[in-house]
Coordinates of C-alpha atoms in Angstrom, one line a residue:
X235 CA 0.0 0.0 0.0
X236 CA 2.8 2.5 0.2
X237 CA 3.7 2.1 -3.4
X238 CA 1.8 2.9 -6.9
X239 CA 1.7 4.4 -9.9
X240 CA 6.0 4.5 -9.2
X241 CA 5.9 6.5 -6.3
X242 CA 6.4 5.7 -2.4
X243 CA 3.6 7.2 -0.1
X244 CA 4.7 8.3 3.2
X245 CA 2.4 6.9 6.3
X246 CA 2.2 4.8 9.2
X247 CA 2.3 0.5 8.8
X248 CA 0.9 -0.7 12.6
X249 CA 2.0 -3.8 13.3
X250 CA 2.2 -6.4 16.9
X251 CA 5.9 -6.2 18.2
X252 CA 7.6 -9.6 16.3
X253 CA 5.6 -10.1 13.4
X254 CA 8.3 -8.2 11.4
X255 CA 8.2 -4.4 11.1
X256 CA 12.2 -4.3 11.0
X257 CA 11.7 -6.0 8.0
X258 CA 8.9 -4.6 6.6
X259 CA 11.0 -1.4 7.1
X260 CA 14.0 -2.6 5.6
X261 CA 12.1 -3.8 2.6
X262 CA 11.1 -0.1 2.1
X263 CA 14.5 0.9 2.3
X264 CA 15.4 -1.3 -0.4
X265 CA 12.3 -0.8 -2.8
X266 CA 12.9 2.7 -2.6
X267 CA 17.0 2.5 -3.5
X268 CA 17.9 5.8 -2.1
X269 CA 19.5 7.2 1.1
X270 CA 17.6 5.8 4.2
X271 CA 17.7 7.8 7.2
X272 CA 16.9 5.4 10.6
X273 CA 15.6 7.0 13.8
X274 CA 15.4 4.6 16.9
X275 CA 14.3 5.4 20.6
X276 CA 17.9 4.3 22.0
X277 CA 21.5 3.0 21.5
X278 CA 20.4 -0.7 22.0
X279 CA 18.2 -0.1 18.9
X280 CA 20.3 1.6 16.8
X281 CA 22.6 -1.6 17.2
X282 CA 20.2 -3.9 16.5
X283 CA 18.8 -2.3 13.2
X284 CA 22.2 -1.8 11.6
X285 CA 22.5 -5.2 12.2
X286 CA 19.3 -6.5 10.4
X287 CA 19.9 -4.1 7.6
X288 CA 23.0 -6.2 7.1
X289 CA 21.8 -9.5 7.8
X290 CA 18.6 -9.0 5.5
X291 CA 20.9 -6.9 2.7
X292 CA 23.8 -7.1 0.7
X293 CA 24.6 -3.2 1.7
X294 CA 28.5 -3.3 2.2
X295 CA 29.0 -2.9 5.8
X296 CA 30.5 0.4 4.7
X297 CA 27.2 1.8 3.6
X298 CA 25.3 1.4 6.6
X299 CA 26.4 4.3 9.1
X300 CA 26.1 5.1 12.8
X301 CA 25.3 8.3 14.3
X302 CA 24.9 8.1 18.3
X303 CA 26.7 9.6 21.3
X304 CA 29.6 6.9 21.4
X305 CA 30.2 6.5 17.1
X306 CA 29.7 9.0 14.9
X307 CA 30.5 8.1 11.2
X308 CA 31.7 10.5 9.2
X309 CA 34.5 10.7 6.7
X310 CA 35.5 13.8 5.0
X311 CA 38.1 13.5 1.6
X312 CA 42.1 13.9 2.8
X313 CA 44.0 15.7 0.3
X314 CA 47.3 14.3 1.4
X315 CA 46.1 10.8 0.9
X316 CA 43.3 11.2 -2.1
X317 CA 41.6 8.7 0.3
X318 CA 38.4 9.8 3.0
X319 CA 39.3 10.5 6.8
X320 CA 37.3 9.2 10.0
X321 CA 36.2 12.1 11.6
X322 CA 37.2 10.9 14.8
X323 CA 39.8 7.7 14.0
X324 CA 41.9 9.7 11.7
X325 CA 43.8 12.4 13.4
X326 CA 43.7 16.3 12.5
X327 CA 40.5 15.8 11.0
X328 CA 38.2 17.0 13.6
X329 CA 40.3 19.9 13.8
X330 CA 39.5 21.3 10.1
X331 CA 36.0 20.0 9.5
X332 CA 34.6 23.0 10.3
X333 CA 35.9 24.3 7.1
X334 CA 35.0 21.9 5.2
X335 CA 32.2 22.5 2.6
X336 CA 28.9 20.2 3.7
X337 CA 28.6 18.5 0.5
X338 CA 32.0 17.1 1.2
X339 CA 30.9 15.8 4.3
X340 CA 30.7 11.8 3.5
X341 CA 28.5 9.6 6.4
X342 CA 29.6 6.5 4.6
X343 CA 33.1 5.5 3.6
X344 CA 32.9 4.5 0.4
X345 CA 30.7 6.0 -2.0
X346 CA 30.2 8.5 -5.4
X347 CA 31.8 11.7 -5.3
X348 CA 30.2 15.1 -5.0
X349 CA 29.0 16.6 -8.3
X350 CA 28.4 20.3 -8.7
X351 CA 28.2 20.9 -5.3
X352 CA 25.2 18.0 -4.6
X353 CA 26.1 14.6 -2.7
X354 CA 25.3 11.5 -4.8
X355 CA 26.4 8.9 -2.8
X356 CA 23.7 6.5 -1.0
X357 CA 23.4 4.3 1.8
X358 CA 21.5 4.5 5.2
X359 CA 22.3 6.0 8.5
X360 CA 20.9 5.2 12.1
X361 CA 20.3 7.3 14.3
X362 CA 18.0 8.3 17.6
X363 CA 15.4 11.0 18.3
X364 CA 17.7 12.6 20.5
X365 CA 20.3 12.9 18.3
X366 CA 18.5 14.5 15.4
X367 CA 15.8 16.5 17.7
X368 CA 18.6 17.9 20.2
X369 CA 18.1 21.8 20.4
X370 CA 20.9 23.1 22.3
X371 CA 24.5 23.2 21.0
X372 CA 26.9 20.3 20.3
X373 CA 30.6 19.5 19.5
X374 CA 32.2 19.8 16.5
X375 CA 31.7 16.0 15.6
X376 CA 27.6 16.2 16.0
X377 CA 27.8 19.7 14.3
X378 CA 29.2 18.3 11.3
X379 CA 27.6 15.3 11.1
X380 CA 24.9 17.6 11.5
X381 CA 25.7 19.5 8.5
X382 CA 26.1 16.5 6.6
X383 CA 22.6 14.7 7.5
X384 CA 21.2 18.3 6.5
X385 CA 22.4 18.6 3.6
X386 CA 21.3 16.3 1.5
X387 CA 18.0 15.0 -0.1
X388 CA 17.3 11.6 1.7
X389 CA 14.8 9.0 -0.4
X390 CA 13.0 7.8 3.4
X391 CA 12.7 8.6 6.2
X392 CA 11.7 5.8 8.9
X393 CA 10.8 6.4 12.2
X394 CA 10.5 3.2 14.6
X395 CA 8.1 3.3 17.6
X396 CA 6.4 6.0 15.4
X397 CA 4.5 7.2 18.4
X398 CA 6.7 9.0 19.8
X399 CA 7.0 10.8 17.4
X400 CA 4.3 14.1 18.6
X401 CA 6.4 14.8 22.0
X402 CA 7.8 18.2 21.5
X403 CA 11.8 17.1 21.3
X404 CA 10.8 14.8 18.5
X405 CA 8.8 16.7 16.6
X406 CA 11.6 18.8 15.4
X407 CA 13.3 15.4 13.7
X408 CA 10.3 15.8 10.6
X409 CA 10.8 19.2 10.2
X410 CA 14.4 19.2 10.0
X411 CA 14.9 16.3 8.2
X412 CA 14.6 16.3 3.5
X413 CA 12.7 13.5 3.0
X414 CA 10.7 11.9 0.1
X415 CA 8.7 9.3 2.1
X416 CA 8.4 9.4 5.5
X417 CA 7.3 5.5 6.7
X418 CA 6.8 5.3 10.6
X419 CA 6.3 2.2 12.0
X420 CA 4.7 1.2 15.7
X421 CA 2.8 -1.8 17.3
X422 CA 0.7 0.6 19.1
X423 CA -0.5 3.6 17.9
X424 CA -1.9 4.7 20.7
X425 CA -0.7 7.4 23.0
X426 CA -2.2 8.6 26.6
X427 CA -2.7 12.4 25.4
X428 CA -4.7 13.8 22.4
X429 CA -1.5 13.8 20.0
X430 CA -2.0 10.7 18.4
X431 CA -3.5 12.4 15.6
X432 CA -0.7 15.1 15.1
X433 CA 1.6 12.2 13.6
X434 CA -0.9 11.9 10.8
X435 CA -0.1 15.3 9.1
X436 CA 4.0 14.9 10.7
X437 CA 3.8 11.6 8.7
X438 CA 0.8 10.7 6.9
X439 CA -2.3 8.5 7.2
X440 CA -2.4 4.3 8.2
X441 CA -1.3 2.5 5.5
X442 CA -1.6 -0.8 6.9
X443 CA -2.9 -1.9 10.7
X444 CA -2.6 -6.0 11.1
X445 CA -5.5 -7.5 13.3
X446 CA -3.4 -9.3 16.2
X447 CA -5.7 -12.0 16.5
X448 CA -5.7 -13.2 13.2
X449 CA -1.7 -13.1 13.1
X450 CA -2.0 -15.3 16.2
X451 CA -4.3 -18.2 14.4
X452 CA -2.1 -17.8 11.2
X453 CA 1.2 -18.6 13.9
X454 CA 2.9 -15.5 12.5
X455 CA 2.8 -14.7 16.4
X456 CA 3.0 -16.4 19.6
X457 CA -0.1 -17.7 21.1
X458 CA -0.3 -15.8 24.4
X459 CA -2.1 -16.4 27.6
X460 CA -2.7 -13.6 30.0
X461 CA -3.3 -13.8 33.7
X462 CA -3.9 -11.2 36.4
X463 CA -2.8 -12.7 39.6
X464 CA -4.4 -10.6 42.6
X465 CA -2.2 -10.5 45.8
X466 CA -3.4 -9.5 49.1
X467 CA -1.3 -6.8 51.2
X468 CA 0.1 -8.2 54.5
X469 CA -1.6 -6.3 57.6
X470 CA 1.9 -4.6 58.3
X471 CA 1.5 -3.1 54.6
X472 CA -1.9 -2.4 54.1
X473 CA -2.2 -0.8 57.3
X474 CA 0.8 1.9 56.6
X475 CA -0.9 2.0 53.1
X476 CA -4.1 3.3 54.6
X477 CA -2.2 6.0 56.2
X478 CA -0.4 7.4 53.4
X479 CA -1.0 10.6 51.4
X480 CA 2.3 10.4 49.3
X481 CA 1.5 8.6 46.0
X482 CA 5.2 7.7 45.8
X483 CA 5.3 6.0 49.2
X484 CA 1.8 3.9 48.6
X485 CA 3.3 2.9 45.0
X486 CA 6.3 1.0 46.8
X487 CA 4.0 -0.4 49.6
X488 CA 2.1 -2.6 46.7
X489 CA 4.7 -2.7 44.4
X490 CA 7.1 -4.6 47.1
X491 CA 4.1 -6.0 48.8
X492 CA 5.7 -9.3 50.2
X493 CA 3.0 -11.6 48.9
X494 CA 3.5 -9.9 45.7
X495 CA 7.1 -10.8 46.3
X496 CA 6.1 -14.2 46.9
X497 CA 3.4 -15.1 44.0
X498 CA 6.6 -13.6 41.5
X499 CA 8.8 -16.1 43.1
X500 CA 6.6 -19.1 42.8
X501 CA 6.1 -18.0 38.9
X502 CA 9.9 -17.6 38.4
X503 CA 10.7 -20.6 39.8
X504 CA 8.1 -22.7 37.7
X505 CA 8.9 -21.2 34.7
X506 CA 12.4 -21.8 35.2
X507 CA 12.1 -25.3 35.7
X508 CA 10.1 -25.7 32.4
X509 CA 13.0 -24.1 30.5
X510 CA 11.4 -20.6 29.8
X511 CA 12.7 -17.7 29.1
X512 CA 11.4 -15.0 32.0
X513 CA 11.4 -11.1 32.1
X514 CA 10.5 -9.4 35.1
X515 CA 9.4 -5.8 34.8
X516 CA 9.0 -3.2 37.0
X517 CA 8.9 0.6 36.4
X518 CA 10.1 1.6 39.4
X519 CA 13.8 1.1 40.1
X520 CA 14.0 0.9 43.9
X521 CA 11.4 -1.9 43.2
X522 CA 13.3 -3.6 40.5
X523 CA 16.7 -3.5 42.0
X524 CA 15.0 -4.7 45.4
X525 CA 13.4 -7.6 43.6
X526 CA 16.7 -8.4 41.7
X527 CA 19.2 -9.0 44.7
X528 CA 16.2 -10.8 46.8
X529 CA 15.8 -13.3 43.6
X530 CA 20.0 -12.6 42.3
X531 CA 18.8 -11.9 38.9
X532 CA 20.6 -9.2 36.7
X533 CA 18.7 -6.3 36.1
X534 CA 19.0 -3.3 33.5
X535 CA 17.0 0.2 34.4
X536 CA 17.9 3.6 32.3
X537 CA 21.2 4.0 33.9
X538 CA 22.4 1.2 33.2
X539 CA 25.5 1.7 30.3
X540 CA 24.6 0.6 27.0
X541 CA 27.3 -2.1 26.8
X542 CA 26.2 -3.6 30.0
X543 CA 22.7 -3.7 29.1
X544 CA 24.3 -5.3 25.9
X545 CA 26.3 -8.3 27.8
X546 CA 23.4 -9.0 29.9
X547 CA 21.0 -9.6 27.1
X548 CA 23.6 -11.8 25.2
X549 CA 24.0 -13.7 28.1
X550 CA 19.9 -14.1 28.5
X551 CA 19.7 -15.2 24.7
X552 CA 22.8 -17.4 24.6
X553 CA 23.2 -18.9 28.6
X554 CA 20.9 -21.6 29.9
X555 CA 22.4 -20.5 33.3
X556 CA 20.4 -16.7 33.3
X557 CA 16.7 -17.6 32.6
X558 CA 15.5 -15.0 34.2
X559 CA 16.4 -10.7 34.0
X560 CA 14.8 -7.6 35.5
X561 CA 13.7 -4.9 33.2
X562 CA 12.5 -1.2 33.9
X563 CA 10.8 0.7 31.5
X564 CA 13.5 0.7 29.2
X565 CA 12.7 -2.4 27.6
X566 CA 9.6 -1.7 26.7
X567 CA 10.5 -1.1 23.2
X568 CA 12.9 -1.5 20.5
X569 CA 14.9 -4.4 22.6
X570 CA 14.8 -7.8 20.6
X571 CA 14.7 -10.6 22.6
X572 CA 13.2 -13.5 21.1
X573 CA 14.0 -16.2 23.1
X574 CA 11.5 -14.5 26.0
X575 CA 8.2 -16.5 26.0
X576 CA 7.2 -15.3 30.1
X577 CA 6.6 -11.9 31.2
X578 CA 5.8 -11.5 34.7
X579 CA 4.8 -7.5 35.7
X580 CA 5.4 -6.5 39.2
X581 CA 4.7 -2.8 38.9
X582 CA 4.0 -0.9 35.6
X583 CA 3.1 3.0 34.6
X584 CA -0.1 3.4 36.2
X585 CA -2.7 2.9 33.4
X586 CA -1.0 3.4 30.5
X587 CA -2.2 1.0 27.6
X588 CA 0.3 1.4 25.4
X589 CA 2.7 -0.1 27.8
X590 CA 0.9 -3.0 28.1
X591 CA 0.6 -3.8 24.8
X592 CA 4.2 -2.8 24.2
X593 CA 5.8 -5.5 26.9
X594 CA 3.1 -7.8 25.8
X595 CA 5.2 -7.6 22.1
X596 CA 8.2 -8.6 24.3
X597 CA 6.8 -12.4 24.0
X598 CA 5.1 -12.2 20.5
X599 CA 8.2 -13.5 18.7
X600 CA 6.7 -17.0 17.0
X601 CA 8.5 -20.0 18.8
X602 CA 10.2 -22.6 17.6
X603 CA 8.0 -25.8 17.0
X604 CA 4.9 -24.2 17.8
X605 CA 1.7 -25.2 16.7
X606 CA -0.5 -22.5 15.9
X607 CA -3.1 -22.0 18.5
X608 CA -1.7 -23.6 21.0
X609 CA -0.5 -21.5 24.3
X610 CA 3.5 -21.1 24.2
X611 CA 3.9 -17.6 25.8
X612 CA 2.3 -16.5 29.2
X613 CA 1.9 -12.7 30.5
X614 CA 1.7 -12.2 34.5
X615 CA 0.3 -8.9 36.1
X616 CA 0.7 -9.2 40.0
X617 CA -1.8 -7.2 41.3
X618 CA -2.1 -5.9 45.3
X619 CA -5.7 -6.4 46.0
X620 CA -7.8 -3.4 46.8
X621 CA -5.4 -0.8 46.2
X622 CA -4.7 1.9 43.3
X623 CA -3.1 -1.0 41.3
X624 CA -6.4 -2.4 40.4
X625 CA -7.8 0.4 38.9
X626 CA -5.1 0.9 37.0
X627 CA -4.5 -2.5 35.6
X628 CA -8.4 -2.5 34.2
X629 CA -7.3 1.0 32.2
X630 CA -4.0 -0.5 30.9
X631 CA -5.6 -3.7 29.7
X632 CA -8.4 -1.9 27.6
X633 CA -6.3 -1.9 24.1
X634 CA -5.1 -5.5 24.8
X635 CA -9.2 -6.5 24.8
X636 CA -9.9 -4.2 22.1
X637 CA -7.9 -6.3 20.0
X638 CA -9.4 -9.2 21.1
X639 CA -7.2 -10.6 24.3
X640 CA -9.2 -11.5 27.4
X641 CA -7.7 -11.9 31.1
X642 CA -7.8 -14.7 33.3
X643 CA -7.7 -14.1 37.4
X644 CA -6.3 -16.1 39.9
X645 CA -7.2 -15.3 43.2
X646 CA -5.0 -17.7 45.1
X647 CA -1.7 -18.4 43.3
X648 CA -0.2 -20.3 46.3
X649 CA -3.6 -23.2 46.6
X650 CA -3.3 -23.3 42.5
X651 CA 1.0 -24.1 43.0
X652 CA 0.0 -26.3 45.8
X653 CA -2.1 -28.2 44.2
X654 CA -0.6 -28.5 40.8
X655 CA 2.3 -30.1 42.5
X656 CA 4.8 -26.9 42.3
X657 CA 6.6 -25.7 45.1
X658 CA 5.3 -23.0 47.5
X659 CA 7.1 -20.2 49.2
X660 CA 6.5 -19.0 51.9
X661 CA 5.7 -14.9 52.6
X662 CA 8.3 -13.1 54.6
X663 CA 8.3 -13.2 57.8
X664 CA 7.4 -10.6 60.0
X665 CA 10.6 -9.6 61.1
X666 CA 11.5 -9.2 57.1
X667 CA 8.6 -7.2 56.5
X668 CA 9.2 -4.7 59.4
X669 CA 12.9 -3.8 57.6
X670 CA 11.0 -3.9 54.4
X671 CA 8.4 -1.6 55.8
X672 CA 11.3 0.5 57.3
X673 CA 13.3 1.1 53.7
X674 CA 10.1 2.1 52.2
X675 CA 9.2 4.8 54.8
X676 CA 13.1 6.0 54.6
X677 CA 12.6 6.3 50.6
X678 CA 12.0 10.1 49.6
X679 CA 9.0 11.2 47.0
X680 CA 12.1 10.4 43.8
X681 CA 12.7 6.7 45.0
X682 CA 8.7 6.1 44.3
X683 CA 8.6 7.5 41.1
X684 CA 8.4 5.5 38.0
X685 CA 11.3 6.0 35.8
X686 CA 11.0 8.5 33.0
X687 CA 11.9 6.8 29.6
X688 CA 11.4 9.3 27.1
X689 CA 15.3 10.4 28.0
X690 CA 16.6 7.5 28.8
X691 CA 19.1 6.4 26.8
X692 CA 23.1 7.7 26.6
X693 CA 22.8 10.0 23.8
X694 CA 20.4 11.8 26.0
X695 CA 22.8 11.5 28.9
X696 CA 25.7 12.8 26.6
X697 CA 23.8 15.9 26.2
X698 CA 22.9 16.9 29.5
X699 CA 19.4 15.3 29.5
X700 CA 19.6 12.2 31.7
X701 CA 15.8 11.8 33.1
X702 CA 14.0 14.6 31.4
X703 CA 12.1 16.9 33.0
X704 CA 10.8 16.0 36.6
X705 CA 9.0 18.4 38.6
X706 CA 8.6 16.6 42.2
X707 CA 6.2 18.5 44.8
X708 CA 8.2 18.3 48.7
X709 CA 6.2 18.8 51.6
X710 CA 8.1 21.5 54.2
X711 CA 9.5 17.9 55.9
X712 CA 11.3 17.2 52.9
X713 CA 13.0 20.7 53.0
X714 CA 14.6 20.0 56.2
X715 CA 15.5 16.9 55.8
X716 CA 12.2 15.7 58.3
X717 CA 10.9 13.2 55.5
X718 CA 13.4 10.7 56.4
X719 CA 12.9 10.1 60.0
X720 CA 10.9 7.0 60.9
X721 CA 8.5 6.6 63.7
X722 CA 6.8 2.8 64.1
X723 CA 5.0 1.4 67.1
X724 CA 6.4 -1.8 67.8
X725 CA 5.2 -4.2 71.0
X726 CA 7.8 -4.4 73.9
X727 CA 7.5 -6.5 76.9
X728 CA 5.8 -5.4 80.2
X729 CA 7.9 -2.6 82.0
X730 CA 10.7 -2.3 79.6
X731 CA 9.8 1.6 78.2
X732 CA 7.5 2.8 75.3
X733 CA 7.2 4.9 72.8
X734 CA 8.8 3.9 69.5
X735 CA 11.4 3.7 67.2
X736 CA 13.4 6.0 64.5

């Protein structure tokens, strides 16, 4: 549907996460035969679509260009040598590209020459938002490759996780960018504000939108079962949940609600002895990192470096020995991990649906010997009972049912293990849960936030803009340090003193 009559149309193609938009994109790319410029949501992403392009391509590897905060590809013709310079690699050449005309700026190495003052050459560069949409001022590397990227006339652009695309930092990418054909490509075009419509005039009208269902049946994705397992707060917890006005405090009293801690266990464990594949996510980081060491899982949040996050994955895909990993936000998107088949959610971003369907795609990847049908990926939400978390999890789930998924509920996780056989853990005890309790009443508002995501990556940390933009109200407590001190009531025997402790 994006080509006729010889031209390429720009829009939007929405399809579920693994059922093949990086290669519906990449097909593009190549029907189109003329410079492709790539923007992704993060470093991980860039990798892993220069990597497709040459897996699905026979672009020389020299043709397929990087542009992020750690690599920037761009080669610029040495007079000395009649040969093209690295910008960075060769030395000296940083040092005079500033003087250097842009349509001698090169972003591949090999390639035609300019001619009368136009670039010719082709090939396709990747890229992020942030790197293109930055508005404040860079070094002489990004400026030039700058230059170079605005200088010439590129044949498509294609925007991944399209829907992104209408926040204010991103919007500047269209509108700075020569393009022919603009393709943008998302499993979810759905956003929690009234600017999903503003990417149809920054792009163009829905080309294509798969029914999920139907791609399940035909096994192009993986059959999926989804369960909402309710967990009820321990007295401890629900009581000090009563009593709290701070959102960010009553978010980490369900989130590390320690039969919440429990039910994830008991999942964990089973899946792990069937041989699955198990991410564990969590939007909030002192939650994921306290689930991580209790469980000694390796986690990655949004400050975790790029090559870590890297080694951690390959070692998820490739070892037997690390079935399991923790995930914040940041994987909700662009991170390919096919081998996942179990998601288990221990805290999420309040109601947001496109989330949902978004970690949902983490598990869609068809599985190896499948039969079509037939149930070989399972999604957990762990739900405290009667608390904010419910009403949130019916709001998150409404796009999921509106293309057809339904929810089952189990009410008693531990009778189900019990019964099927499985082994059952038990809940904390109480002394656990008081030091639990105690952590979360020492946490300040920022340790009960959910972590921001639209800035999360290192380009946006190389420019100054780790985290976005966070404005946290503090009670007059908090401005004197007051918010951290602790008082509990705890029993002590007859005669020995009261009050409590701090």
């Amino acid at each position: 549907r994006m080509f006729g009559n010889g031209r390429a149309r720009s829009g939007i193609i929405v399809l579920p996460c693994g059922s093949g938009k990086t290669l519906v994109g990449i097909a593009a790319a190549n029907t189109v035969k003329k410079p492709c410029l790539v923007l992704c949501t993060s470093g991980v992403s860039v990798t892993q679509w220069r990597n497709e392009f040459l897996r699905w391509t026979d672009l020389d590897p020299k043709r397929v260009g990087v542009f992020t905060a750690q690599r920037k590809d761009l080669w610029v013709d040495d007079p000395r040598t009649g040969k093209r310079a690295h910008l960075i690699k060769d030395p000296g050449t940083l040092d005079r590209v500033a003087s250097v005309p842009d349509h001698d700026l090169h972003l591949w190495e090999d390639g035609e020459a300019s001619e009368r003052g136009r670039v010719r050459e082709g090939g396709v560069l990747v890229t992020t938002f942030h790197m293109i949409g930055f508005g404040g001022s860079r070094g002489a590397a990004g400026d030039a490759v700058m230059r170079a990227i605005g200088s010439r006339d590129w044949g498509l652009l294609l925007l991944d996780e399209v829907h992104v695309a209408p926040a204010a930092t991103f919007r500047r990418v269209v509108h700075l960018v020569r393009s022919h054909a603009k393709l943008g490509l998302t499993a979810t075009l759905v956003r929690e504000d009234d600017k999903i419509d503003d990417l149809f005039y920054l792009i163009g009208p829905k080309l294509y939108e798969a029914n999920w269902l139907d791609l399940q049946r035909q096994g192009s994705i993986a059959t999926v079962k989804c369960q909402d397992v309710w967990c009820p707060m321990t007295a401890p917890f629900f009581s000090e949940y009563l009593k709290q006005d701070s959102q960010a405090k009553r978010l980490l009293l369900y989130a590390l609600n320690p039969v919440k801690m429990r039910n994830c266990e008991i999942l964990m464990r089973s899946h792990e002895r069937r041989g699955d594949k198990i991410i564990i996510f969590s939007d909030n980081i002192l939650t994921l990192e306290t689930y991580a060491k209790r469980f000694d899982r390796p986690c990655i949040h949004g400050k975790v470096p790029e090559k870590d996050r890297e080694r951690i994955l390959a070692r998820f895909r490739e070892d037997e020995r690390t079935p399991t990993i923790f995930l914040s936000a940041v994987g909700d998107t662009s991170i390919d991990i096919p081998e996942a088949n179990v998601i288990i959610q221990v805290n999420s971003h309040f109601g947001a649906r496109r989330q949902e369907a978004q970690r949902l795609g983490r598990i869609l990847r068809p599985k190896k010997g499948s039969v079509p049908g037939v149930v070989n990926a399972f999604m957990y939400t762990l739900i405290s009972r009667d608390t904010d978390e419910q009403f949130y999890s019916a709001k998150r789930q409404q796009f999921l049912i509106d293309q057809g998924y339904d929810f089952e509920v189990i009410d008693a996780l531990d009778e189900r293990a019990e019964e099927a056989g499985e082994e059952v853990v038990d809940v904390m005890s109480n002394e656990r849960q008081i030091d639990l309790l105690r952590m979360i009443l020492a946490a300040g508002e920022d340790d009960g936030a959910v972590e921001k995501v639209g800035l999360d990556d290192e380009d946006a940390v190389a420019m100054g803009l780790e985290g976005g933009f966070r404005m946290t109200l503090k009670r007059a407590s908090a401005l004197s340090g007051g918010d951290t001190d602790i008082y509990m009531e705890t029993s002590v025997p007859a005669g020995g003193g009261g009050g409590g402790s701090g």
